[in-house]
Amino acid sequence: MDFARYQQAAIKTLQPATPETDPVLVPLLGLVGEVGSLATAYKKHLRDGPGLISGKQYLREELGDVLWYVAALAHRFDLDLEDVAAASLVKIKDRWLPTPKTDRTLFDDTFPEREQLPRRATLTFALRREDEGRIVALLTRDGASCGDPLTNASYIDDDYRFHDVFHLAHAAVLGWSPVTRFLLGCKRKSDPMIDEAEDGGRAIAIEEGISALVFSYAARHGYFENVHHIDHELLKTIAAMTSHLEVSVLRAADWERAILTGYATWRQLRENGEAFFTWILTSRRSPSRHQISAPCDRLRLERLVRS
């Protein structure tokens, strides 16, 4: 039986509300009650053991009651249960399933190589104490500086000076990072509209805002050490902030992977003080058994050894 047929059959048994009673109230309270009954049924299932046939039948019955009330509420809200179910699957897929590699393309595949995020890059983070006593983080590529030396820009010594690694993780995992394009000098200037809308100041500010927002959240959650998932509300906020940008085609699960990848690397930087790392970002149109399909889900970080 499909959801449409089930809903049509279920609402035939829906009793009319009494006068001056909100017609939503009875099925809503009924759903709350049935969820409680389902919890009680599962408690008995745990207590009596899974082999008890009546326990499984009781669970089946309570789940059926929950489904009936969901169908009744959908009807009261003038919603189609089949549409509700389909939308739920879309939401769950976005949250928990990263975009398949076969569905991924790099956003700059059609641009000249000089305007592409590097398909392979080795960059170095190092610390330097300035004359004023400030400790700054320097990001370099092949000995050339990428951007300005960064401090924590805070009263707190929280190592935000290393936050460019979050942008580099966005580039490595999402194939997207206006900040990284600025730092590495690969903005897509051959297309003025793309350069302005996707790689320009507003997009850079949005990505910096995402980094600051996530850092504030991460500081309250142990900087994601031993954390495998991020609150969906935070990912929804990021989706809203980037809804007009090319990265919006990616999923919440992709963002979660990018964020956790960046913080895994940041924690190593914080521990080591300075290091170099490599990312590999390859187009699926030019596969090699020695390369990770685009985009990768990690940065390879190694200790910086000085002679």
Short mmCIF file of C-alpha atoms in Angstrom, two decimals:
data_model
loop_
_atom_site.label_atom_id
_atom_site.label_comp_id
_atom_site.label_asym_id
_atom_site.label_seq_id
_atom_site.Cartn_x
_atom_site.Cartn_y
_atom_site.Cartn_z
CA MET A 1 0.00 0.00 0.00
CA ASP A 2 1.37 3.44 -0.90
CA PHE A 3 1.07 6.50 1.33
CA ALA A 4 -1.62 8.15 -0.76
CA ARG A 5 -3.93 5.15 -0.49
CA TYR A 6 -3.16 4.77 3.20
CA GLN A 7 -3.98 8.42 3.93
CA GLN A 8 -7.25 8.22 1.99
CA ALA A 9 -8.25 5.13 3.94
CA ALA A 10 -7.13 6.56 7.28
CA ILE A 11 -9.08 9.82 7.08
CA LYS A 12 -12.31 7.89 6.46
CA THR A 13 -12.12 6.91 10.14
CA LEU A 14 -11.19 10.39 11.34
CA GLN A 15 -13.88 11.62 13.72
CA PRO A 16 -15.13 15.21 13.42
CA ALA A 17 -13.96 17.62 16.10
CA THR A 18 -16.44 18.81 18.67
CA PRO A 19 -17.71 22.39 18.32
CA GLU A 20 -15.23 25.10 19.27
CA THR A 21 -12.36 22.58 19.35
CA ASP A 22 -9.30 22.99 17.17
CA PRO A 23 -9.53 20.04 14.72
CA VAL A 24 -5.75 19.63 14.88
CA LEU A 25 -5.69 19.19 18.65
CA VAL A 26 -7.13 15.67 18.94
CA PRO A 27 -4.82 13.96 16.40
CA LEU A 28 -1.85 15.95 17.72
CA LEU A 29 -2.45 14.84 21.29
CA GLY A 30 -3.23 11.37 20.01
CA LEU A 31 0.17 11.22 18.29
CA VAL A 32 1.93 12.29 21.50
CA GLY A 33 0.07 9.60 23.42
CA GLU A 34 0.83 6.89 20.89
CA VAL A 35 4.54 7.74 20.89
CA GLY A 36 4.44 7.24 24.65
CA SER A 37 2.66 3.92 24.17
CA LEU A 38 5.30 2.91 21.64
CA ALA A 39 8.04 3.67 24.19
CA THR A 40 6.18 1.54 26.75
CA ALA A 41 5.88 -1.28 24.22
CA TYR A 42 9.60 -1.15 23.55
CA LYS A 43 10.31 -1.18 27.28
CA LYS A 44 8.33 -4.42 27.53
CA HIS A 45 10.17 -5.72 24.48
CA LEU A 46 13.48 -5.12 26.28
CA ARG A 47 12.21 -6.56 29.54
CA ASP A 48 10.61 -9.71 28.14
CA GLY A 49 13.11 -10.40 25.38
CA PRO A 50 12.92 -10.14 21.58
CA GLY A 51 11.75 -13.72 21.25
CA LEU A 52 8.34 -12.95 22.74
CA ILE A 53 5.95 -12.94 19.76
CA SER A 54 3.31 -10.85 21.48
CA GLY A 55 5.89 -8.13 22.18
CA LYS A 56 6.71 -7.77 18.50
CA GLN A 57 3.04 -7.71 17.59
CA TYR A 58 2.46 -5.01 20.20
CA LEU A 59 5.24 -2.90 18.67
CA ARG A 60 3.67 -3.41 15.24
CA GLU A 61 0.30 -2.27 16.54
CA GLU A 62 1.68 0.83 18.25
CA LEU A 63 3.65 1.83 15.15
CA GLY A 64 0.45 1.49 13.17
CA ASP A 65 -1.33 3.85 15.56
CA VAL A 66 1.49 6.38 15.22
CA LEU A 67 1.21 6.16 11.43
CA TRP A 68 -2.56 6.70 11.58
CA TYR A 69 -2.18 9.87 13.63
CA VAL A 70 0.57 11.14 11.28
CA ALA A 71 -1.81 10.62 8.35
CA ALA A 72 -4.62 12.37 10.23
CA LEU A 73 -2.40 15.34 11.09
CA ALA A 74 -1.20 15.61 7.49
CA HIS A 75 -4.86 15.75 6.43
CA ARG A 76 -5.68 18.41 9.04
CA PHE A 77 -2.73 20.50 7.80
CA ASP A 78 -3.85 19.98 4.18
CA LEU A 79 -0.66 18.07 3.40
CA ASP A 80 -0.23 15.00 1.25
CA LEU A 81 1.34 12.15 3.23
CA GLU A 82 3.17 10.85 0.18
CA ASP A 83 4.68 14.30 -0.39
CA VAL A 84 5.64 14.50 3.30
CA ALA A 85 7.41 11.14 3.04
CA ALA A 86 9.24 12.12 -0.17
CA ALA A 87 10.39 15.44 1.33
CA SER A 88 11.61 13.60 4.40
CA LEU A 89 13.79 11.31 2.29
CA VAL A 90 15.28 14.31 0.47
CA LYS A 91 16.10 15.96 3.80
CA ILE A 92 17.64 12.78 5.22
CA LYS A 93 19.74 12.22 2.09
CA ASP A 94 21.02 15.80 2.25
CA ARG A 95 21.94 15.41 5.92
CA TRP A 96 23.51 11.97 6.00
CA LEU A 97 24.69 11.00 2.50
CA PRO A 98 27.57 12.93 0.91
CA THR A 99 27.14 13.78 -2.75
CA PRO A 100 28.25 10.71 -4.75
CA LYS A 101 31.56 11.14 -6.52
CA THR A 102 29.87 10.29 -9.81
CA ASP A 103 27.63 13.36 -9.36
CA ARG A 104 30.47 15.73 -8.49
CA THR A 105 32.25 18.11 -10.80
CA LEU A 106 34.77 20.75 -9.92
CA PHE A 107 33.30 24.23 -10.16
CA ASP A 108 36.28 25.49 -12.17
CA ASP A 109 36.81 22.58 -14.59
CA THR A 110 36.11 24.76 -17.64
CA PHE A 111 38.42 27.59 -16.60
CA PRO A 112 42.09 28.05 -17.52
CA GLU A 113 44.48 26.15 -15.26
CA ARG A 114 45.77 29.40 -13.69
CA GLU A 115 42.20 30.09 -12.49
CA GLN A 116 41.62 26.63 -11.04
CA LEU A 117 42.09 25.59 -7.46
CA PRO A 118 45.33 23.59 -7.51
CA ARG A 119 44.68 19.91 -8.17
CA ARG A 120 47.61 19.15 -5.93
CA ALA A 121 49.24 21.59 -3.56
CA THR A 122 51.68 21.51 -0.68
CA LEU A 123 51.44 24.41 1.74
CA THR A 124 53.21 25.23 4.97
CA PHE A 125 52.02 26.78 8.21
CA ALA A 126 54.72 28.26 10.40
CA LEU A 127 54.80 30.46 13.49
CA ARG A 128 56.80 33.63 13.89
CA ARG A 129 57.27 35.99 16.82
CA GLU A 130 57.19 39.61 15.72
CA ASP A 131 59.07 42.51 17.30
CA GLU A 132 55.99 43.52 19.32
CA GLY A 133 55.92 40.03 20.82
CA ARG A 134 52.90 38.90 18.86
CA ILE A 135 52.92 35.36 17.54
CA VAL A 136 51.62 35.12 14.00
CA ALA A 137 50.86 32.22 11.69
CA LEU A 138 52.31 32.31 8.19
CA LEU A 139 50.85 30.32 5.32
CA THR A 140 53.20 29.79 2.40
CA ARG A 141 53.25 27.84 -0.83
CA ASP A 142 56.61 27.00 -2.35
CA GLY A 143 58.15 29.64 -0.12
CA ALA A 144 55.79 32.41 -1.24
CA SER A 145 53.43 33.98 1.31
CA CYS A 146 49.71 33.35 0.91
CA GLY A 147 47.91 36.27 2.44
CA ASP A 148 48.97 38.20 5.53
CA PRO A 149 50.45 36.87 8.77
CA LEU A 150 47.54 36.15 11.11
CA THR A 151 47.12 36.62 14.85
CA ASN A 152 44.27 35.30 16.94
CA ALA A 153 42.67 38.78 16.75
CA SER A 154 41.26 38.06 20.19
CA TYR A 155 41.96 38.49 23.90
CA ILE A 156 42.02 34.69 24.06
CA ASP A 157 44.95 32.62 22.80
CA ASP A 158 42.72 30.14 20.98
CA ASP A 159 44.91 29.55 17.89
CA TYR A 160 42.42 31.12 15.51
CA ARG A 161 45.61 32.28 13.79
CA PHE A 162 45.51 28.91 12.01
CA HIS A 163 41.96 29.37 10.73
CA ASP A 164 43.02 29.48 7.08
CA VAL A 165 43.20 25.71 7.33
CA PHE A 166 39.38 25.72 7.45
CA HIS A 167 39.27 27.49 4.08
CA LEU A 168 41.79 25.03 2.67
CA ALA A 169 39.61 22.16 3.89
CA HIS A 170 36.62 23.73 2.12
CA ALA A 171 38.70 23.78 -1.05
CA ALA A 172 39.90 20.20 -0.62
CA VAL A 173 36.57 18.62 0.34
CA LEU A 174 33.98 20.86 -1.32
CA GLY A 175 36.04 22.11 -4.23
CA TRP A 176 34.88 25.57 -3.14
CA SER A 177 36.54 28.37 -1.23
CA PRO A 178 36.57 32.04 -2.30
CA VAL A 179 39.12 32.73 0.43
CA THR A 180 41.49 30.06 -0.87
CA ARG A 181 41.13 31.41 -4.40
CA PHE A 182 42.16 34.82 -3.06
CA LEU A 183 45.06 33.43 -1.04
CA LEU A 184 46.43 31.35 -3.92
CA GLY A 185 45.69 33.88 -6.65
CA CYS A 186 43.34 31.71 -8.70
CA LYS A 187 40.20 33.84 -8.92
CA ARG A 188 38.20 33.27 -12.11
CA LYS A 189 38.84 36.67 -13.64
CA SER A 190 38.21 35.46 -17.21
CA ASP A 191 34.49 35.51 -16.36
CA PRO A 192 33.73 38.88 -14.72
CA MET A 193 30.34 37.73 -13.44
CA ILE A 194 31.77 34.59 -11.77
CA ASP A 195 34.69 36.61 -10.45
CA GLU A 196 32.35 39.12 -8.82
CA ALA A 197 29.53 36.87 -7.62
CA GLU A 198 31.41 33.69 -6.67
CA ASP A 199 34.98 34.79 -5.97
CA GLY A 200 34.50 38.42 -4.92
CA GLY A 201 34.35 40.27 -1.63
CA ARG A 202 30.84 39.23 -0.64
CA ALA A 203 31.53 35.52 -1.12
CA ILE A 204 34.82 35.89 0.77
CA ALA A 205 33.00 37.62 3.65
CA ILE A 206 30.41 34.82 3.74
CA GLU A 207 33.06 32.13 3.97
CA GLU A 208 34.91 34.05 6.67
CA GLY A 209 31.60 34.38 8.50
CA ILE A 210 31.05 30.63 8.27
CA SER A 211 34.52 29.99 9.70
CA ALA A 212 33.90 32.35 12.63
CA LEU A 213 30.43 30.92 13.26
CA VAL A 214 31.64 27.32 13.24
CA PHE A 215 34.65 28.19 15.42
CA SER A 216 32.36 29.67 18.07
CA TYR A 217 30.28 26.48 17.98
CA ALA A 218 33.39 24.26 17.98
CA ALA A 219 34.83 26.02 21.02
CA ARG A 220 31.78 24.85 22.99
CA HIS A 221 32.18 21.29 21.72
CA GLY A 222 35.83 20.47 22.34
CA TYR A 223 36.82 21.66 18.86
CA PHE A 224 35.16 18.50 17.53
CA GLU A 225 37.64 16.10 19.08
CA ASN A 226 35.89 12.70 19.26
CA VAL A 227 32.87 14.33 17.61
CA HIS A 228 31.51 12.60 14.53
CA HIS A 229 28.45 14.72 13.74
CA ILE A 230 27.49 18.40 13.84
CA ASP A 231 24.11 19.82 14.84
CA HIS A 232 21.78 20.04 11.87
CA GLU A 233 20.75 23.58 12.79
CA LEU A 234 24.32 24.80 12.25
CA LEU A 235 24.46 23.11 8.85
CA LYS A 236 21.09 24.65 7.94
CA THR A 237 22.45 28.09 8.80
CA ILE A 238 25.45 27.50 6.53
CA ALA A 239 23.10 26.35 3.75
CA ALA A 240 21.09 29.56 4.13
CA MET A 241 24.25 31.69 4.04
CA THR A 242 25.44 30.04 0.80
CA SER A 243 22.06 29.50 -0.88
CA HIS A 244 22.89 31.89 -3.76
CA LEU A 245 26.38 30.49 -4.40
CA GLU A 246 27.58 27.58 -6.53
CA VAL A 247 28.37 25.49 -3.47
CA SER A 248 24.63 25.33 -2.70
CA VAL A 249 24.37 22.25 -4.96
CA LEU A 250 26.28 20.26 -2.33
CA ARG A 251 24.72 18.63 0.69
CA ALA A 252 24.82 19.21 4.43
CA ALA A 253 26.74 15.94 4.70
CA ASP A 254 29.45 17.41 2.44
CA TRP A 255 29.74 20.46 4.68
CA GLU A 256 29.95 18.27 7.77
CA ARG A 257 32.83 16.32 6.22
CA ALA A 258 34.62 19.53 5.23
CA ILE A 259 34.27 21.04 8.69
CA LEU A 260 35.42 17.93 10.55
CA THR A 261 38.33 17.54 8.13
CA GLY A 262 39.41 21.13 8.74
CA TYR A 263 39.22 20.77 12.51
CA ALA A 264 41.12 17.48 12.53
CA THR A 265 43.95 19.31 10.74
CA TRP A 266 43.60 22.43 12.92
CA ARG A 267 43.96 20.35 16.09
CA GLN A 268 47.20 18.88 14.75
CA LEU A 269 48.46 22.35 13.87
CA ARG A 270 47.58 23.50 17.37
CA GLU A 271 49.53 20.61 18.86
CA ASN A 272 52.54 20.79 16.54
CA GLY A 273 52.72 24.56 16.26
CA GLU A 274 53.78 24.40 12.64
CA ALA A 275 53.50 21.85 9.86
CA PHE A 276 53.13 21.37 6.17
CA PHE A 277 50.30 19.56 4.47
CA THR A 278 49.24 18.35 1.07
CA TRP A 279 45.86 18.23 -0.54
CA ILE A 280 44.92 16.34 -3.66
CA LEU A 281 42.03 17.69 -5.68
CA THR A 282 41.51 15.94 -9.01
CA SER A 283 38.85 16.11 -11.69
CA ARG A 284 36.95 12.89 -12.23
CA ARG A 285 37.43 13.52 -15.94
CA SER A 286 41.15 12.74 -15.61
CA PRO A 287 41.32 9.79 -13.21
CA SER A 288 44.54 8.25 -11.98
CA ARG A 289 45.00 5.33 -9.65
CA HIS A 290 47.46 7.48 -7.69
CA GLN A 291 44.95 10.24 -7.07
CA ILE A 292 41.96 10.70 -4.84
CA SER A 293 38.73 11.36 -6.74
CA ALA A 294 37.55 14.93 -6.42
CA PRO A 295 37.11 16.31 -3.95
CA CYS A 296 39.11 14.45 -1.29
CA ASP A 297 37.93 14.04 2.29
CA ARG A 298 41.18 14.73 4.08
CA LEU A 299 44.29 16.84 4.19
CA ARG A 300 47.56 15.01 4.71
CA LEU A 301 49.38 16.87 7.46
CA GLU A 302 53.00 16.29 8.44
CA ARG A 303 55.35 17.81 10.99
CA LEU A 304 57.51 20.58 9.63
CA VAL A 305 61.11 19.49 10.09
CA ARG A 306 63.66 22.27 10.20
CA SER A 307 67.33 21.72 9.39
#
